[in-house]
Coordinates of C-alpha atoms in Angstrom, one line a residue:
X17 CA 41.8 21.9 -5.9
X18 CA 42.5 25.5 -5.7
X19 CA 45.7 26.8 -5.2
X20 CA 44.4 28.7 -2.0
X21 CA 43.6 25.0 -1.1
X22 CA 46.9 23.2 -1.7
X23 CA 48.7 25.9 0.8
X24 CA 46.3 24.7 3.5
X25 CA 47.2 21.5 3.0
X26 CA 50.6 21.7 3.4
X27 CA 50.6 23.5 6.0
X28 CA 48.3 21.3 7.9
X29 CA 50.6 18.4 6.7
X30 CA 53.6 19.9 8.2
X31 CA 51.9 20.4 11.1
X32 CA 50.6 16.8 11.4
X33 CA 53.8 15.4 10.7
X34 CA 55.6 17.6 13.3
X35 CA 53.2 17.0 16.0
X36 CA 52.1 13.4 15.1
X37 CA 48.9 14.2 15.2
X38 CA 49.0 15.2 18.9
X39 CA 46.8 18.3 18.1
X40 CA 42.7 17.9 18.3
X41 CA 40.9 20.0 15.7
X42 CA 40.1 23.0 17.5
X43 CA 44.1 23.6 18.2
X44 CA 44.9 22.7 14.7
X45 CA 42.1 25.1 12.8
X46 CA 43.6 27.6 15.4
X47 CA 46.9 27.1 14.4
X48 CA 46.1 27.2 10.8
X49 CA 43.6 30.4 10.9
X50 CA 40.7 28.8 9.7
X51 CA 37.4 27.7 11.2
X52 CA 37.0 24.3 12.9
X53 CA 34.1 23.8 9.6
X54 CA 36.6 24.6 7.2
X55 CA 39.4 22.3 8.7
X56 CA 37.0 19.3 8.6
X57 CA 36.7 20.0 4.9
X58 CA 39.7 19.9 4.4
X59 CA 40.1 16.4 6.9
X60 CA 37.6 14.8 4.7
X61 CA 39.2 15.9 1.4
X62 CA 42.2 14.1 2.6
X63 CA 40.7 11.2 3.8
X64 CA 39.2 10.7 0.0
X65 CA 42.7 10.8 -1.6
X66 CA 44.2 8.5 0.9
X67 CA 41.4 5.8 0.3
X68 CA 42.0 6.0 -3.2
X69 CA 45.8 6.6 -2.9
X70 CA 46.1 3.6 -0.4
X71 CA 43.5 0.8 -2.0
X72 CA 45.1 -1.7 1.3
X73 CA 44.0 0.3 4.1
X74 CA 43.0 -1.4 6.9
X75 CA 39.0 -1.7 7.9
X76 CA 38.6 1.9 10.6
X77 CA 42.1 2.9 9.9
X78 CA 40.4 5.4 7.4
X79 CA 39.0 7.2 10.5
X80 CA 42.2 8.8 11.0
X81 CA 44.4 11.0 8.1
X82 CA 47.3 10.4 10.7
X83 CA 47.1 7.1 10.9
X84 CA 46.3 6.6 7.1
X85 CA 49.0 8.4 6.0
X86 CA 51.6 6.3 8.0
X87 CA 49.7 2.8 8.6
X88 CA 52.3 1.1 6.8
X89 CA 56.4 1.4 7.0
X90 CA 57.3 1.0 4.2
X91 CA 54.5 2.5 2.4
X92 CA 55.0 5.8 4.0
X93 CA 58.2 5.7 2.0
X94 CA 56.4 7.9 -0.4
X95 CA 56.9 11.6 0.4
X96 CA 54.4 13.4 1.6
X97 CA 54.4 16.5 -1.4
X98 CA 53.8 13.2 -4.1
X99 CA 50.8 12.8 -1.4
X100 CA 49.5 16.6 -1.8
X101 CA 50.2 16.4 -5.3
X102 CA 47.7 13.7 -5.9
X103 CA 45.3 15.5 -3.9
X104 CA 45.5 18.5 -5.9
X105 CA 43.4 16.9 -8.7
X106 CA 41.5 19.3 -11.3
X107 CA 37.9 19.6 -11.7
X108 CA 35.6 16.1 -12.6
X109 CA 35.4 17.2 -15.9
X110 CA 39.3 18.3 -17.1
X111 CA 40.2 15.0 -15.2
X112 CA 37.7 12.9 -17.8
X113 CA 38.5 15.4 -20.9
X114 CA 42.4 14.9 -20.2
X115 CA 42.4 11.4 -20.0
X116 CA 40.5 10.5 -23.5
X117 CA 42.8 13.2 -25.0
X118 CA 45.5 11.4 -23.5
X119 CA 44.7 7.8 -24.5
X120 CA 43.4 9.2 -28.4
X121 CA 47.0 10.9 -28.7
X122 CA 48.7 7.3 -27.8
X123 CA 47.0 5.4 -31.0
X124 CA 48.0 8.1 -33.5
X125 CA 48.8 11.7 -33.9
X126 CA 46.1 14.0 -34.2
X127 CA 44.6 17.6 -34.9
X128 CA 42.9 19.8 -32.1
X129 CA 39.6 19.7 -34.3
X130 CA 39.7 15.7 -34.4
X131 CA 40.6 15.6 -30.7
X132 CA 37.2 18.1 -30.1
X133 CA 35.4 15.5 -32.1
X134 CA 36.5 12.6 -30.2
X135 CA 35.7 14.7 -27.1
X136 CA 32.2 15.0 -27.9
X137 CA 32.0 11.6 -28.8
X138 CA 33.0 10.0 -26.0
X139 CA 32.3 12.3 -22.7
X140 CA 30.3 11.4 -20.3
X141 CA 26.8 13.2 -21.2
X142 CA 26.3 14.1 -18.0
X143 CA 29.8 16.2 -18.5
X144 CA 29.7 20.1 -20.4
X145 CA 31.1 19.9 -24.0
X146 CA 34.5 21.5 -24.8
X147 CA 34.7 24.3 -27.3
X148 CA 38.0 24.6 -29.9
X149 CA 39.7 26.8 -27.2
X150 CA 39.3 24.5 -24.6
X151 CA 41.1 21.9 -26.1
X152 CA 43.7 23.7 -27.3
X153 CA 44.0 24.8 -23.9
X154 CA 44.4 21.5 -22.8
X155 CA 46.9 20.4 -25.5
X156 CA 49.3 23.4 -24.4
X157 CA 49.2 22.6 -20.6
X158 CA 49.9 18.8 -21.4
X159 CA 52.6 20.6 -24.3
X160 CA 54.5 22.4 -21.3
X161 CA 54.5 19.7 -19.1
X162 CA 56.1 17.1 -21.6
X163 CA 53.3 15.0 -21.7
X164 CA 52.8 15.5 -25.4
X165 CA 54.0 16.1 -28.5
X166 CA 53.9 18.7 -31.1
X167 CA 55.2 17.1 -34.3
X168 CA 56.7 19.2 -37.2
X169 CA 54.8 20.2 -40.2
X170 CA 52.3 22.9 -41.0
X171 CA 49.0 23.6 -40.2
X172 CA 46.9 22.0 -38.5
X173 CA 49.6 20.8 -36.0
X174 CA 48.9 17.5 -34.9
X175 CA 50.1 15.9 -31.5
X176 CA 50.9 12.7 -30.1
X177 CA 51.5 11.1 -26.7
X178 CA 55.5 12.2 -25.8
X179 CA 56.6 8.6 -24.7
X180 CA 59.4 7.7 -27.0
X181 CA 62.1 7.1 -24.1
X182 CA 59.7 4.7 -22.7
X183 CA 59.3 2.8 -25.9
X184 CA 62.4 3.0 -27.3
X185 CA 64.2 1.5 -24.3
X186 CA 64.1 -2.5 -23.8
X187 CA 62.5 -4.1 -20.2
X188 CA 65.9 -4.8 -18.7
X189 CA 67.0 -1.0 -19.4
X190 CA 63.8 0.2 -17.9
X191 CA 64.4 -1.4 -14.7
X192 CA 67.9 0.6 -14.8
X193 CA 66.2 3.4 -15.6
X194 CA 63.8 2.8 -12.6
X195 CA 66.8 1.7 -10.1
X196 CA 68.6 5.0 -11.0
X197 CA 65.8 7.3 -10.6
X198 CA 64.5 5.8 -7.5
X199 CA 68.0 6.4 -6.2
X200 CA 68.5 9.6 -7.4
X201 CA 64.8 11.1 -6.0
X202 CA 65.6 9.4 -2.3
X203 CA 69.2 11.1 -2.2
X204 CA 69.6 14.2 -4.1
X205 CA 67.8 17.5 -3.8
X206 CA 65.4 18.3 -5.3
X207 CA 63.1 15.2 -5.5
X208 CA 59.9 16.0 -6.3
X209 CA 59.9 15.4 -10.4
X210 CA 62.4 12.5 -9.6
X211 CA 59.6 11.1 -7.6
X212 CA 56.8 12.2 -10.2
X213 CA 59.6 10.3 -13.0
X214 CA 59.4 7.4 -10.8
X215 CA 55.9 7.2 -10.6
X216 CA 55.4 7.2 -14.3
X217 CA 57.6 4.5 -14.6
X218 CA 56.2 2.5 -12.2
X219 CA 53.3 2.6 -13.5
X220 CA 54.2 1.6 -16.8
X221 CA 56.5 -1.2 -15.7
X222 CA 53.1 -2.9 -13.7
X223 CA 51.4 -2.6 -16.6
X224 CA 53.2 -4.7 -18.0
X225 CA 53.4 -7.0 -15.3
X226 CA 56.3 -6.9 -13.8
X227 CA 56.6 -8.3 -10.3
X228 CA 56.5 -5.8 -7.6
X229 CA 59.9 -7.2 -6.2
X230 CA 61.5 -6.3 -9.2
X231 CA 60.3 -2.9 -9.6
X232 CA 61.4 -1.7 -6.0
X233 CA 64.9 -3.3 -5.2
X234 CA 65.4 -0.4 -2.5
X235 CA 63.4 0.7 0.3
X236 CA 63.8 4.6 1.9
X237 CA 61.9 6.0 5.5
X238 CA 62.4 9.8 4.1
X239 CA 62.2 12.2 7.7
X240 CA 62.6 15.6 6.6
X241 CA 59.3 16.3 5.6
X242 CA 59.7 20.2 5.6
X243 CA 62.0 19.9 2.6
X244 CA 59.8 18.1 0.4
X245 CA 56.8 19.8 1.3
X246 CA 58.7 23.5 0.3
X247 CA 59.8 22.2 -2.6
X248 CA 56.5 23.3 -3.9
X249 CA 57.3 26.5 -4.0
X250 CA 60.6 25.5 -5.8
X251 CA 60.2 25.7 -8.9
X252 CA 57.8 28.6 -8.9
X253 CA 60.4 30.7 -7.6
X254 CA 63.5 29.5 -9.9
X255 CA 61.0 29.8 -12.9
X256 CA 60.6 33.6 -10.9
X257 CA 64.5 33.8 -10.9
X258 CA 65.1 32.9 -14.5
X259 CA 62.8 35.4 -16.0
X260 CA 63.8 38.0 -13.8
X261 CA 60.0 38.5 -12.2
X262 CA 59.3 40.2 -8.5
X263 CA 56.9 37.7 -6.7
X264 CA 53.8 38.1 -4.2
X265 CA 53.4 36.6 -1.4
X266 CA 51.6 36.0 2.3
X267 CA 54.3 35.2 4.6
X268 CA 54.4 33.9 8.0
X269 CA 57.8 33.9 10.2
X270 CA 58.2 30.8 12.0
X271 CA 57.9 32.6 15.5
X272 CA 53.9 33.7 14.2
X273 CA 52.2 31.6 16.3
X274 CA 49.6 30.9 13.0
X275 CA 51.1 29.6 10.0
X276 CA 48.3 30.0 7.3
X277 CA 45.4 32.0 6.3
X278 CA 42.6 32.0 3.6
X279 CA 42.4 34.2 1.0
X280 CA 40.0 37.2 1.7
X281 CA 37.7 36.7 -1.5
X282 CA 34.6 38.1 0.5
X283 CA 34.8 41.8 1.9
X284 CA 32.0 41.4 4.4
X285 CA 34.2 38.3 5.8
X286 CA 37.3 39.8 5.7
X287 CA 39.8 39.0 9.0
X288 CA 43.2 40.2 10.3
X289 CA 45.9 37.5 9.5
X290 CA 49.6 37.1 11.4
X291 CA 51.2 37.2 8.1
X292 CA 52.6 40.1 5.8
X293 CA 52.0 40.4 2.3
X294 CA 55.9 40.4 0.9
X295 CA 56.4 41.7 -2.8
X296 CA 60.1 41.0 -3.3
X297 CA 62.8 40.0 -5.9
X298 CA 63.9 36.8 -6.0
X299 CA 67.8 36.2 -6.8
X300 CA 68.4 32.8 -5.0
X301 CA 67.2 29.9 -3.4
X302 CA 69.3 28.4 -0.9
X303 CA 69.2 24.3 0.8
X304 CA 70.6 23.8 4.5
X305 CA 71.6 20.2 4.5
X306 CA 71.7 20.4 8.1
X307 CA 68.0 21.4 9.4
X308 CA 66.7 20.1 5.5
X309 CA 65.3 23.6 5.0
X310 CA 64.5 25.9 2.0
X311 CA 66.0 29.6 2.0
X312 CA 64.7 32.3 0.0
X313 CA 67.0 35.6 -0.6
X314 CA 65.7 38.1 -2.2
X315 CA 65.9 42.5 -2.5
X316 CA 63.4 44.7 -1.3
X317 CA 62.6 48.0 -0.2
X318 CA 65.1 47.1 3.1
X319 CA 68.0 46.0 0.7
X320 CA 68.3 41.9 1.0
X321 CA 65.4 39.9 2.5
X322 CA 65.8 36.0 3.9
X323 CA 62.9 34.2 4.3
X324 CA 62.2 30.4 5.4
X325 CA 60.4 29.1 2.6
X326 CA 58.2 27.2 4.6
X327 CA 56.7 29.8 6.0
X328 CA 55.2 31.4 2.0
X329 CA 51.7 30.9 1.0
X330 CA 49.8 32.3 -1.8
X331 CA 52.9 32.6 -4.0
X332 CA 52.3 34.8 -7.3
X333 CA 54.8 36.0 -10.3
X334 CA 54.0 39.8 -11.1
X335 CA 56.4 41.8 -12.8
X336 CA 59.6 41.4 -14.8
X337 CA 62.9 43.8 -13.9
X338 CA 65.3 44.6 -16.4
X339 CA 68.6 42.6 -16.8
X340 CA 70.7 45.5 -15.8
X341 CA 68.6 46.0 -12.3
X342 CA 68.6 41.8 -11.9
X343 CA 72.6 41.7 -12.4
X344 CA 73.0 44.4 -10.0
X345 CA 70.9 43.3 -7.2
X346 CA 72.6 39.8 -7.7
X347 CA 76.0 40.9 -7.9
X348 CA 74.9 42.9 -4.2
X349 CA 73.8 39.5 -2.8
X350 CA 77.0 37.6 -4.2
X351 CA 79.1 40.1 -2.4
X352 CA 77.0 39.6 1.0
X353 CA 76.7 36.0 1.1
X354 CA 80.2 35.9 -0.2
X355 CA 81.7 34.4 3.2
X356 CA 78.2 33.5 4.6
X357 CA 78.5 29.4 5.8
X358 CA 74.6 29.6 4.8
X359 CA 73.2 32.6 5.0
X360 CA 74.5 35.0 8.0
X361 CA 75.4 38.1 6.2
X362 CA 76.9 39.5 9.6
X363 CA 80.5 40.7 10.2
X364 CA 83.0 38.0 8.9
X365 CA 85.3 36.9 11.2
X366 CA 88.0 34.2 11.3
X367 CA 87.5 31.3 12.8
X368 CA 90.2 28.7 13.9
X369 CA 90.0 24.9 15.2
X370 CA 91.6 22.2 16.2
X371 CA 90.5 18.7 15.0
X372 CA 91.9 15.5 17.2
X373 CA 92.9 12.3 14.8
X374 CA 91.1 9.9 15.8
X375 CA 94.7 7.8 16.6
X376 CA 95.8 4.5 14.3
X377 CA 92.2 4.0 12.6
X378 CA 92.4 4.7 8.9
X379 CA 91.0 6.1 6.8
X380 CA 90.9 9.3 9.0
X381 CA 87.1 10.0 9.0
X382 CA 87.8 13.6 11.1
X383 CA 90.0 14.9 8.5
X384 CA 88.0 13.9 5.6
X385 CA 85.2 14.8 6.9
X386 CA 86.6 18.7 7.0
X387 CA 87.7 18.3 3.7
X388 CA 84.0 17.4 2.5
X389 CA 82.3 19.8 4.6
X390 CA 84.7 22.9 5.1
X391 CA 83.7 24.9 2.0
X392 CA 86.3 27.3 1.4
X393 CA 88.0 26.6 5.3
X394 CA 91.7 25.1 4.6
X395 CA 93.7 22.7 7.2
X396 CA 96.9 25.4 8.0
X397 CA 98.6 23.0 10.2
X398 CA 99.0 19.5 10.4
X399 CA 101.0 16.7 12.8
X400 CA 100.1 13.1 13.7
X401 CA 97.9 14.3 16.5
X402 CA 95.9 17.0 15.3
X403 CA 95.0 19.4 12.5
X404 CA 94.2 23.4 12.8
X405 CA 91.4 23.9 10.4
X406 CA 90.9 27.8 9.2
X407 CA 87.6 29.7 7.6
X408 CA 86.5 33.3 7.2
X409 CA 82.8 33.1 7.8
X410 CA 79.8 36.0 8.0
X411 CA 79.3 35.5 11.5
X412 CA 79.8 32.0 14.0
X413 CA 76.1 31.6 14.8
X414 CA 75.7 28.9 11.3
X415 CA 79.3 27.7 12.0
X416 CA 78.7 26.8 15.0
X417 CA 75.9 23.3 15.2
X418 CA 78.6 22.1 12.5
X419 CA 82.0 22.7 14.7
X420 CA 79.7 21.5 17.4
X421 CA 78.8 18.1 15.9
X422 CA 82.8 16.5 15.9
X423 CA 82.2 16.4 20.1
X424 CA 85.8 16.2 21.5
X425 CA 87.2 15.6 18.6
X426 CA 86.8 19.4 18.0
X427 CA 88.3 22.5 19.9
X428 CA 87.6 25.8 19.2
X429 CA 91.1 28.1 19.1
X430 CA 89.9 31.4 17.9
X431 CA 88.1 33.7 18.3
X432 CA 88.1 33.5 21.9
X433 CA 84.0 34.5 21.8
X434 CA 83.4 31.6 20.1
X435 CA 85.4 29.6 22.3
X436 CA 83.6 30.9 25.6
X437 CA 80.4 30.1 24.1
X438 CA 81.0 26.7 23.3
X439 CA 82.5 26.3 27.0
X440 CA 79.6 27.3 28.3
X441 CA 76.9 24.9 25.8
X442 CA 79.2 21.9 26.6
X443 CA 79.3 22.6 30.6
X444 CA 75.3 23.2 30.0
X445 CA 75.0 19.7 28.4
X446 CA 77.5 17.5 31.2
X447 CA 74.7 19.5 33.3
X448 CA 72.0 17.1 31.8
X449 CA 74.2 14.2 32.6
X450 CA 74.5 14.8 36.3
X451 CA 72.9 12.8 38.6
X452 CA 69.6 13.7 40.1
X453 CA 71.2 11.7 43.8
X454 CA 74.1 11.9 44.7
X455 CA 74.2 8.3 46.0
X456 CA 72.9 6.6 42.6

């Protein structure tokens, strides 16, 4: 599946997840940019890799991706990028050539000439022959990925199947292994390669026929689908940061009321799209536990750019910026965010409040929550009643959902803005509360 390809599907995933599948096709294709044709190739593509993703489906339940995709509770335990990422499968014949690499390499360690050999051998005639560069094209994809091998020696190079951990380790330590990565991918950000470990080892532990209780001790409902689904961006962009590269990319705000767009390939069918080509620097990539969303910061032409990451398609590396410009435009970015509770690179401003103990019950859950969560904010007073708690902060707009989440057991001291506007969201919300009679 093109790349092109596996931004339309994520989109259309978010979208279908957000809206439960409330949208028909003509509002989704309109959401999306594309034609209603185009977004029933893509439906049907979908339905393909849930039939063979989901072997139990029920009989007519394949009739509908939404349904599919969450027919089961606990199935749907699997995220839904580990979902895209099966669909985004290579071509009929690298998926056949990769696989009897793959299972050669797990006998013995071999050249790239005897691999070509047992390539002809053994494809499918119906399947086009590799050449030499091919395969060694092949064998550095799978080398990158830590699928194989290289082992030391001089030429040829030969390469075997990179399991050792898996055969070194006895049954009782791989169902550790599997228990701490499962835990690990459901908990801790990011997830996606955890999820991809745990697959692996899944696999390998029903091979050898391990009971399926066993194998999956724990049971997670995931719900912030954005996160996951952005994380495919993730690594492209830390790979970006590390090696200091400016990145490409087709970016949609999340007030544009269309979210994706095809890739122009064909002048004569060329359209106007919502979203804005973005060439930018990446320096950081920043997680909102709150809202589960991706940040990217970056420098531009306007100085530092924030963008949602859910809202980049078409992603690309171009080029590389020396070390002295990279250090400068990150120490610039340090310095902004320095007192940002996220992102807000505003005006800072000191912000006071009072926390309410919540009396006798220990441990206190208030306090120690402000500890965990405060960042740099310190507790400047203290009695048996209450605590003031203290932060300089870029800004109250990110502040504020947190200070608003403790209920009554928060109070807002200074500054006296802040402390209007939280007046007036609380009277706004009794508001909803009030009875519609006044006799009920």
């Amino acid at each position: 599946m093109a790349k092109e390809s596996f931004d339309k599907e994520i989109q259309y995933l978010r979208m279908l997840t957000l809206t439960s599948g409330a949208y028909n096709r003509q509002q989704f294709a309109e959401r999306l940019g594309i034609s209603v044709h185009t977004f029933d190739k893509t439906i049907k593509k979908l339905k393909t890799i849930v039939n063979t993703t989901y072997q139990q489906l029920a009989p007519g339940q394949e009739k509908q991706v939404s349904e599919s995709i969450r027919y089961s509770y606990y199935e749907s335990i699997d995220p839904l990028l580990l979902f895209i990422f099966r669909a985004k499968s290579v071509k009929e014949s690298e998926s056949y050539r990769i696989s009897l690499l793959l299972a050669a390499m797990s006998e013995e360690a071999l050249t790239t000439m005897e691999l070509m050999d047992i390539c002809c051998r053994d494809l499918n005639p119906d399947l086009p022959l590799p050449d030499e560069k091919t395969i060694r094209a092949d064998l550095k994809y799978l080398e990158e990925v830590g699928v194989i091998k290289r082992e030391a020696g001089t030429r040829p190079f030969r390469y075997r199947l990179h399991n050792d951990l898996i055969q070194q380790l006895s049954d009782e330590e791989l169902y550790d292994l599997y228990d701490y990565v499962d835990v690990m991918a459901n908990t801790q950000v990011p997830s996606v390669q955890g999820y991809l470990l745990r697959d692996g080892l899944k696999k390998h532990l029903a091979r050898n026929q391990v009971e399926k209780q066993v194998i999956e001790p724990f049971l997670y409902k995931y719900h912030y689908y954005s996160r996951i689904l952005d994380e495919a961006h993730l690594f492209t962009l830390l790979r970006a940061i590390r090696n200091r590269r400016k990145v490409c990319f087709l970016y949609f705000s999340p007030k544009a009321e269309k979210s994706y767009a095809s890739q122009n390939t064909n002048p004569l069918f060329e359209r106007d799209h919502e979203g804005k080509v973005e060439q930018t620097l990446p320096l950081k990539i920043i997680y909102d536990h709150q809202y589960g969303r991706w940040y990217l910061l970056s420098n531009g032409r306007e100085g530092v750019r924030k963008y949602r990451m859910e809202g980049i398609t078409q992603l690309e590396e171009t080029e590389a910026v020396s070390e002295e410009l990279w250090d400068k435009k990150s120490s610039e970015l340090a310095e902004k965010i320095k007192y940002s509770w996220l992102i807000d690179t505003g005006r800072p401003v000191t912000v006071r409040a009072r926390f309410f103990n919540p009396g006798e019950m220990e441990p206190n859950f208030i306090r120690n929550r402000v500890l965990l969560q405060g960042q740099w904010g310190q507790i400047i007073e203290e009695n048996d009643d209450f605590f003031v708690y203290e932060i300089t902060v870029n800004g109250t707009f990110e502040i504020k959902p947190w200070l608003r989440s403790f209920g009554s057991s928060c109070e807002i001291v200074e500054p006296i803005q802040l402390r209007r506007e939280m007046i007036a969201e609380w009277k706004e919300i009794q508001a909803y509360y009030e009875p519609v009679r006044e006799n009920i």
